Amino acid sequence: MILRIGPHLLPNAVLLAPMAGITDAPLRRMALRYGAGLAISEMVASNALLDGHPEMVLRAEGQGVALHAVQIAGNDPYWMGEAARMAQGAGAGLIDINMGCPAKRVTTGAAGAALLKDLPLARRILDAVRAAVSVPVSVKTRLGWDEGNPTAVALARMAEDAGLAMVTVHGRTRSQFYTGRADWAAIRAVKAAVNIPVIANGDLNRAEDAALMLAASGADGVMIGRGAQGRPWFPGQVARTLADGRAPADPPLCAQRDVLLELYEGWLGLYGVRLGLRQARKHLSWALDAVGGTGAEWTLNWRARLLTADDPEVVKAGIAAAYDELMWRAAA
């Protein structure tokens, strides 16, 4: 199952979602290595990027990611266009517009999902970004601000009319945040309304459910967010499941250990030791939960040791020891 976005022919239609503070370059490179069709950057605030904020500049840079895709956020059409132009200059081959983030710090600034309450402004942003760059542009949105105001179909039609190449729909409203279950079937109306690719997003946590998500939504592909936390190989597993109908096993524990160690080195290299230590902790926590079980004694023990250590060498030795312990238990 392949996917074309403008001139880009992806190897499959399983995408890693842009997640703020999570989908940095090391994680995206790893997800792509394990078979994700595309991995989109964490959200880049347009004004901060143009002001030269170091973190936003870092997010906009590709850092060796194949088909570097940058998600931008903001509420001013001109500055969104300029941010898109700057991201393309930094190597982006795809610009994604955030019109779905439910976080209060984003919507209070009339960005993200708040744009679903002002579709004329959303349209001006779509037009401005499309006009500013020569690479494909996509948009990620939600079903609407709340149940009484569904806007995904109208926004998708505007996106297609503005010349965008793809629309991703998270099957919740902003008012739901991440509660309840994503409504995959509600995405079907969006797919029926446009001819550009539509990607379904929300609550895909098991590879064997991907076919159900596609059947319910009628979408052209799937996007995985929280399901990939601690499991950068998961989008690739989903792609292989869709290709042959069988969900592959997780990588062996020794491979998972090596993935985590490589990612850890990547975070230290990208952010520096002080910030890299902090950035890595949430990923370590998710990885331990994924492999050891949330709340299990082994997980709690190693979380307490690894998430409080301030010496990178101690953390790396602890990662190796934690997985060695699991492998020993499995062999016993």
Protein backbone atom coordinates (compact mmCIF):
# COMPACT_ATOMS: atom_id res chain seq x y z
CA MET A 1 0.00 0.00 0.00
CA ILE A 2 1.92 3.02 -1.29
CA LEU A 3 1.06 6.69 -1.00
CA ARG A 4 1.85 9.64 -3.28
CA ILE A 5 2.09 13.15 -1.83
CA GLY A 6 2.72 15.52 -4.68
CA PRO A 7 5.94 14.29 -6.36
CA HIS A 8 6.85 12.08 -3.40
CA LEU A 9 6.04 8.38 -3.71
CA LEU A 10 6.20 6.93 -0.20
CA PRO A 11 7.09 3.27 0.35
CA ASN A 12 3.88 2.78 2.32
CA ALA A 13 0.93 4.71 3.73
CA VAL A 14 1.80 4.45 7.42
CA LEU A 15 2.92 7.77 8.86
CA LEU A 16 4.43 8.77 12.19
CA ALA A 17 2.48 11.72 13.59
CA PRO A 18 4.03 15.04 14.52
CA MET A 19 4.15 15.11 18.33
CA ALA A 20 5.50 18.16 20.15
CA GLY A 21 8.56 17.35 22.21
CA ILE A 22 8.63 13.79 20.90
CA THR A 23 9.17 13.33 17.15
CA ASP A 24 12.59 14.90 16.98
CA ALA A 25 15.18 13.90 14.40
CA PRO A 26 16.64 10.85 16.22
CA LEU A 27 13.20 9.33 16.71
CA ARG A 28 12.09 10.07 13.14
CA ARG A 29 15.25 8.51 11.69
CA MET A 30 14.69 5.39 13.75
CA ALA A 31 11.01 5.09 12.78
CA LEU A 32 11.93 5.43 9.11
CA ARG A 33 14.66 2.81 9.44
CA TYR A 34 12.10 0.37 10.83
CA GLY A 35 9.70 0.99 7.96
CA ALA A 36 7.52 4.06 8.55
CA GLY A 37 6.44 5.58 5.25
CA LEU A 38 6.89 9.15 6.50
CA ALA A 39 7.77 10.79 9.82
CA ILE A 40 6.69 14.40 10.38
CA SER A 41 8.54 16.78 12.66
CA GLU A 42 7.26 17.99 15.97
CA MET A 43 5.30 21.24 15.77
CA VAL A 44 7.29 24.37 14.88
CA ALA A 45 5.82 27.67 16.08
CA SER A 46 5.99 30.00 13.08
CA ASN A 47 6.73 33.22 14.98
CA ALA A 48 9.39 31.58 17.12
CA LEU A 49 11.06 30.07 14.05
CA LEU A 50 11.22 33.45 12.34
CA ASP A 51 12.60 35.00 15.52
CA GLY A 52 15.42 32.46 15.42
CA HIS A 53 14.41 30.58 18.57
CA PRO A 54 17.08 27.85 18.83
CA GLU A 55 14.62 25.03 19.61
CA MET A 56 12.36 25.92 16.68
CA VAL A 57 15.32 26.26 14.30
CA LEU A 58 16.50 22.84 15.44
CA ARG A 59 13.05 21.34 14.78
CA ALA A 60 12.99 22.84 11.29
CA GLU A 61 16.30 21.27 10.32
CA GLY A 62 16.31 17.82 8.76
CA GLN A 63 19.25 16.31 10.65
CA GLY A 64 19.54 13.55 8.08
CA VAL A 65 15.86 12.60 7.96
CA ALA A 66 14.85 11.30 4.54
CA LEU A 67 11.98 13.36 3.08
CA HIS A 68 12.16 15.94 5.82
CA ALA A 69 8.57 16.96 6.65
CA VAL A 70 8.03 19.99 8.91
CA GLN A 71 4.82 20.84 10.71
CA ILE A 72 4.25 24.54 11.35
CA ALA A 73 1.72 26.24 13.62
CA GLY A 74 0.44 29.78 13.95
CA ASN A 75 -2.49 32.07 13.19
CA ASP A 76 -1.08 34.76 10.90
CA PRO A 77 -1.20 33.91 7.18
CA TYR A 78 1.80 36.04 6.23
CA TRP A 79 4.09 34.73 8.96
CA MET A 80 2.93 31.16 8.40
CA GLY A 81 3.93 31.55 4.78
CA GLU A 82 7.29 32.96 5.75
CA ALA A 83 7.86 30.14 8.24
CA ALA A 84 7.04 27.62 5.52
CA ARG A 85 9.51 29.33 3.20
CA MET A 86 12.19 29.19 5.89
CA ALA A 87 11.50 25.50 6.57
CA GLN A 88 11.80 24.71 2.88
CA GLY A 89 15.09 26.58 2.85
CA ALA A 90 16.26 24.35 5.69
CA GLY A 91 15.58 21.27 3.57
CA ALA A 92 11.91 20.47 4.10
CA GLY A 93 10.37 18.47 1.27
CA LEU A 94 6.87 18.69 2.77
CA ILE A 95 5.16 21.35 4.89
CA ASP A 96 2.33 20.27 7.20
CA ILE A 97 0.00 22.86 8.75
CA ASN A 98 -1.21 22.25 12.29
CA MET A 99 -4.94 22.88 12.60
CA GLY A 100 -5.63 20.19 15.16
CA CYS A 101 -3.50 20.64 18.28
CA PRO A 102 -5.90 20.79 21.26
CA ALA A 103 -3.39 22.10 23.84
CA LYS A 104 -4.60 25.23 25.61
CA ARG A 105 -1.24 26.97 25.18
CA VAL A 106 -1.73 26.62 21.40
CA THR A 107 -5.46 27.29 21.10
CA THR A 108 -5.29 30.28 23.44
CA GLY A 109 -3.08 31.86 20.81
CA ALA A 110 -5.78 31.17 18.20
CA ALA A 111 -3.63 28.51 16.53
CA GLY A 112 -3.93 24.74 16.19
CA ALA A 113 -7.49 23.50 16.65
CA ALA A 114 -8.67 27.05 17.42
CA LEU A 115 -8.58 27.69 13.67
CA LEU A 116 -11.55 25.32 13.35
CA LYS A 117 -13.62 28.13 14.86
CA ASP A 118 -12.49 30.57 12.14
CA LEU A 119 -12.55 28.84 8.77
CA PRO A 120 -12.05 32.06 6.76
CA LEU A 121 -8.76 32.60 8.62
CA ALA A 122 -7.88 28.94 8.15
CA ARG A 123 -8.42 29.36 4.40
CA ARG A 124 -6.12 32.40 4.26
CA ILE A 125 -3.43 30.40 6.03
CA LEU A 126 -3.82 27.49 3.62
CA ASP A 127 -3.50 29.86 0.66
CA ALA A 128 -0.53 31.73 2.12
CA VAL A 129 1.48 28.61 2.90
CA ARG A 130 0.70 27.00 -0.45
CA ALA A 131 1.81 30.18 -2.27
CA ALA A 132 5.02 30.51 -0.25
CA VAL A 133 6.65 27.18 -1.11
CA SER A 134 7.26 24.89 -4.05
CA VAL A 135 7.09 21.67 -2.04
CA PRO A 136 3.81 19.85 -1.23
CA VAL A 137 1.70 21.17 1.63
CA SER A 138 -0.63 19.14 3.86
CA VAL A 139 -2.84 19.92 6.83
CA LYS A 140 -3.61 17.98 10.00
CA THR A 141 -6.93 18.65 11.69
CA ARG A 142 -9.67 17.21 13.89
CA LEU A 143 -13.34 16.48 13.28
CA GLY A 144 -14.21 19.93 14.61
CA TRP A 145 -13.99 22.12 17.68
CA ASP A 146 -16.82 20.21 19.33
CA GLU A 147 -19.61 17.82 18.34
CA GLY A 148 -21.93 20.68 17.46
CA ASN A 149 -19.46 22.18 15.01
CA PRO A 150 -18.03 19.55 12.65
CA THR A 151 -15.63 21.26 10.27
CA ALA A 152 -13.37 18.53 8.87
CA VAL A 153 -15.26 18.18 5.58
CA ALA A 154 -15.35 21.93 4.94
CA LEU A 155 -11.68 22.31 5.83
CA ALA A 156 -10.67 19.40 3.61
CA ARG A 157 -12.52 20.93 0.67
CA MET A 158 -10.78 24.24 1.28
CA ALA A 159 -7.44 22.47 1.46
CA GLU A 160 -8.01 20.72 -1.85
CA ASP A 161 -9.18 23.96 -3.46
CA ALA A 162 -6.07 25.74 -2.15
CA GLY A 163 -3.83 23.16 -3.78
CA LEU A 164 -2.81 21.11 -0.77
CA ALA A 165 -1.63 17.57 -1.37
CA MET A 166 -3.01 15.71 1.68
CA VAL A 167 -5.32 16.00 4.69
CA THR A 168 -4.92 14.11 7.96
CA VAL A 169 -7.91 13.86 10.29
CA HIS A 170 -7.73 12.87 13.94
CA GLY A 171 -11.05 11.22 14.73
CA ARG A 172 -11.86 13.40 17.74
CA THR A 173 -13.04 16.96 18.29
CA ARG A 174 -10.90 19.45 20.13
CA SER A 175 -13.28 19.36 23.10
CA GLN A 176 -12.53 15.64 23.50
CA PHE A 177 -8.77 16.19 23.68
CA TYR A 178 -7.67 12.53 23.94
CA THR A 179 -10.60 11.13 25.90
CA GLY A 180 -12.96 8.43 24.70
CA ARG A 181 -12.28 6.64 21.43
CA ALA A 182 -11.34 8.14 18.09
CA ASP A 183 -14.25 7.92 15.65
CA TRP A 184 -12.66 6.35 12.58
CA ALA A 185 -15.99 6.09 10.75
CA ALA A 186 -16.49 9.87 10.95
CA ILE A 187 -13.42 10.33 8.75
CA ARG A 188 -15.23 8.60 5.87
CA ALA A 189 -17.20 11.78 5.08
CA VAL A 190 -13.92 13.65 4.60
CA LYS A 191 -12.61 11.03 2.21
CA ALA A 192 -15.85 11.17 0.22
CA ALA A 193 -15.60 14.96 -0.09
CA VAL A 194 -12.15 15.30 -1.67
CA ASN A 195 -9.89 13.65 -4.21
CA ILE A 196 -6.57 14.26 -2.44
CA PRO A 197 -5.23 11.61 -0.03
CA VAL A 198 -6.90 11.49 3.38
CA ILE A 199 -5.04 9.98 6.33
CA ALA A 200 -6.84 8.61 9.40
CA ASN A 201 -5.34 9.29 12.84
CA GLY A 202 -6.23 8.36 16.40
CA ASP A 203 -5.98 5.31 18.67
CA LEU A 204 -4.11 2.94 16.38
CA ASN A 205 -2.23 0.97 19.03
CA ARG A 206 -2.29 -2.57 17.59
CA ALA A 207 -0.97 -3.50 14.16
CA GLU A 208 -3.87 -5.85 13.54
CA ASP A 209 -6.33 -2.94 13.90
CA ALA A 210 -4.92 -0.98 10.97
CA ALA A 211 -7.09 -2.75 8.41
CA LEU A 212 -10.16 -2.04 10.54
CA MET A 213 -9.20 1.63 10.72
CA LEU A 214 -8.86 1.83 6.95
CA ALA A 215 -12.14 -0.02 6.39
CA ALA A 216 -14.04 2.22 8.79
CA SER A 217 -12.58 5.49 7.54
CA GLY A 218 -12.13 4.76 3.85
CA ALA A 219 -8.81 6.61 4.22
CA ASP A 220 -5.75 6.28 2.01
CA GLY A 221 -3.41 5.68 4.92
CA VAL A 222 -2.98 5.80 8.67
CA MET A 223 -1.03 8.03 11.02
CA ILE A 224 0.29 6.77 14.35
CA GLY A 225 0.97 9.01 17.33
CA ARG A 226 0.91 7.74 20.90
CA GLY A 227 0.95 4.12 19.71
CA ALA A 228 4.58 4.61 18.69
CA GLN A 229 5.75 5.99 22.02
CA GLY A 230 8.47 3.68 23.27
CA ARG A 231 8.05 1.64 20.06
CA PRO A 232 9.64 3.44 17.09
CA TRP A 233 9.36 0.20 15.10
CA PHE A 234 5.56 0.14 15.43
CA PRO A 235 4.69 2.13 12.26
CA GLY A 236 6.85 -0.31 10.30
CA GLN A 237 5.04 -3.22 11.92
CA VAL A 238 1.72 -1.71 10.85
CA ALA A 239 2.99 -1.29 7.29
CA ARG A 240 4.07 -4.93 7.12
CA THR A 241 0.76 -6.07 8.59
CA LEU A 242 -1.18 -4.17 5.94
CA ALA A 243 1.10 -5.62 3.25
CA ASP A 244 0.78 -9.31 4.14
CA GLY A 245 -2.00 -9.55 6.72
CA ARG A 246 0.22 -10.81 9.53
CA ALA A 247 1.36 -8.73 12.50
CA PRO A 248 5.12 -9.22 12.99
CA ALA A 249 6.63 -9.78 16.40
CA ASP A 250 8.43 -6.99 18.20
CA PRO A 251 12.18 -6.86 17.64
CA PRO A 252 14.15 -9.14 19.97
CA LEU A 253 15.09 -7.65 23.31
CA CYS A 254 18.72 -7.23 22.29
CA ALA A 255 17.61 -5.16 19.28
CA GLN A 256 15.26 -3.08 21.42
CA ARG A 257 18.14 -2.40 23.81
CA ASP A 258 20.36 -1.27 20.94
CA VAL A 259 17.61 0.96 19.55
CA LEU A 260 17.20 2.69 22.88
CA LEU A 261 20.95 3.14 23.32
CA GLU A 262 21.29 4.60 19.83
CA LEU A 263 18.38 6.95 20.41
CA TYR A 264 19.88 8.02 23.73
CA GLU A 265 23.17 8.90 22.06
CA GLY A 266 21.19 10.76 19.41
CA TRP A 267 19.38 12.90 22.00
CA LEU A 268 22.62 13.73 23.79
CA GLY A 269 24.20 14.71 20.49
CA LEU A 270 21.24 16.78 19.34
CA TYR A 271 20.43 18.63 22.55
CA GLY A 272 23.64 18.46 24.56
CA VAL A 273 24.06 16.54 27.79
CA ARG A 274 21.97 18.68 30.14
CA LEU A 275 18.89 19.00 27.94
CA GLY A 276 19.41 15.60 26.31
CA LEU A 277 19.17 13.88 29.69
CA ARG A 278 15.79 15.48 30.34
CA GLN A 279 14.51 14.97 26.80
CA ALA A 280 15.33 11.26 26.94
CA ARG A 281 13.50 10.52 30.19
CA LYS A 282 9.98 10.38 28.78
CA HIS A 283 11.19 8.09 25.98
CA LEU A 284 12.96 5.83 28.48
CA SER A 285 9.78 5.66 30.53
CA TRP A 286 7.65 4.67 27.52
CA ALA A 287 10.20 2.09 26.39
CA LEU A 288 10.32 0.47 29.83
CA ASP A 289 6.52 0.41 30.00
CA ALA A 290 6.33 -1.15 26.54
CA VAL A 291 8.80 -3.92 27.22
CA GLY A 292 8.23 -4.60 30.91
CA GLY A 293 4.58 -3.74 31.37
CA THR A 294 3.19 -0.58 32.95
CA GLY A 295 3.26 -0.85 36.72
CA ALA A 296 5.26 -4.10 36.76
CA GLU A 297 7.91 -4.43 39.46
CA TRP A 298 10.72 -4.62 36.88
CA THR A 299 9.46 -1.48 35.16
CA LEU A 300 9.05 0.52 38.35
CA ASN A 301 12.49 -0.51 39.57
CA TRP A 302 14.29 0.56 36.41
CA ARG A 303 12.22 3.71 35.99
CA ALA A 304 13.30 4.81 39.46
CA ARG A 305 16.95 4.18 38.61
CA LEU A 306 17.16 5.49 35.05
CA LEU A 307 14.87 8.50 35.23
CA THR A 308 16.69 10.05 38.18
CA ALA A 309 20.30 9.52 37.07
CA ASP A 310 22.20 12.62 35.95
CA ASP A 311 25.23 10.89 34.47
CA PRO A 312 24.77 9.73 30.85
CA GLU A 313 27.20 6.85 31.33
CA VAL A 314 25.20 5.62 34.31
CA VAL A 315 22.01 5.77 32.25
CA LYS A 316 23.53 3.90 29.31
CA ALA A 317 24.92 1.20 31.59
CA GLY A 318 21.52 0.97 33.26
CA ILE A 319 19.71 0.54 29.92
CA ALA A 320 22.03 -2.32 29.03
CA ALA A 321 21.62 -3.90 32.48
CA ALA A 322 17.83 -3.57 32.40
CA TYR A 323 17.49 -5.39 29.09
CA ASP A 324 20.10 -7.96 30.09
CA GLU A 325 17.95 -8.74 33.12
CA LEU A 326 14.88 -9.20 30.95
CA MET A 327 16.77 -11.44 28.52
CA TRP A 328 18.09 -13.51 31.42
CA ARG A 329 14.54 -13.91 32.77
CA ALA A 330 13.25 -14.92 29.35
CA ALA A 331 15.95 -17.56 29.01
CA ALA A 332 15.53 -18.95 32.51
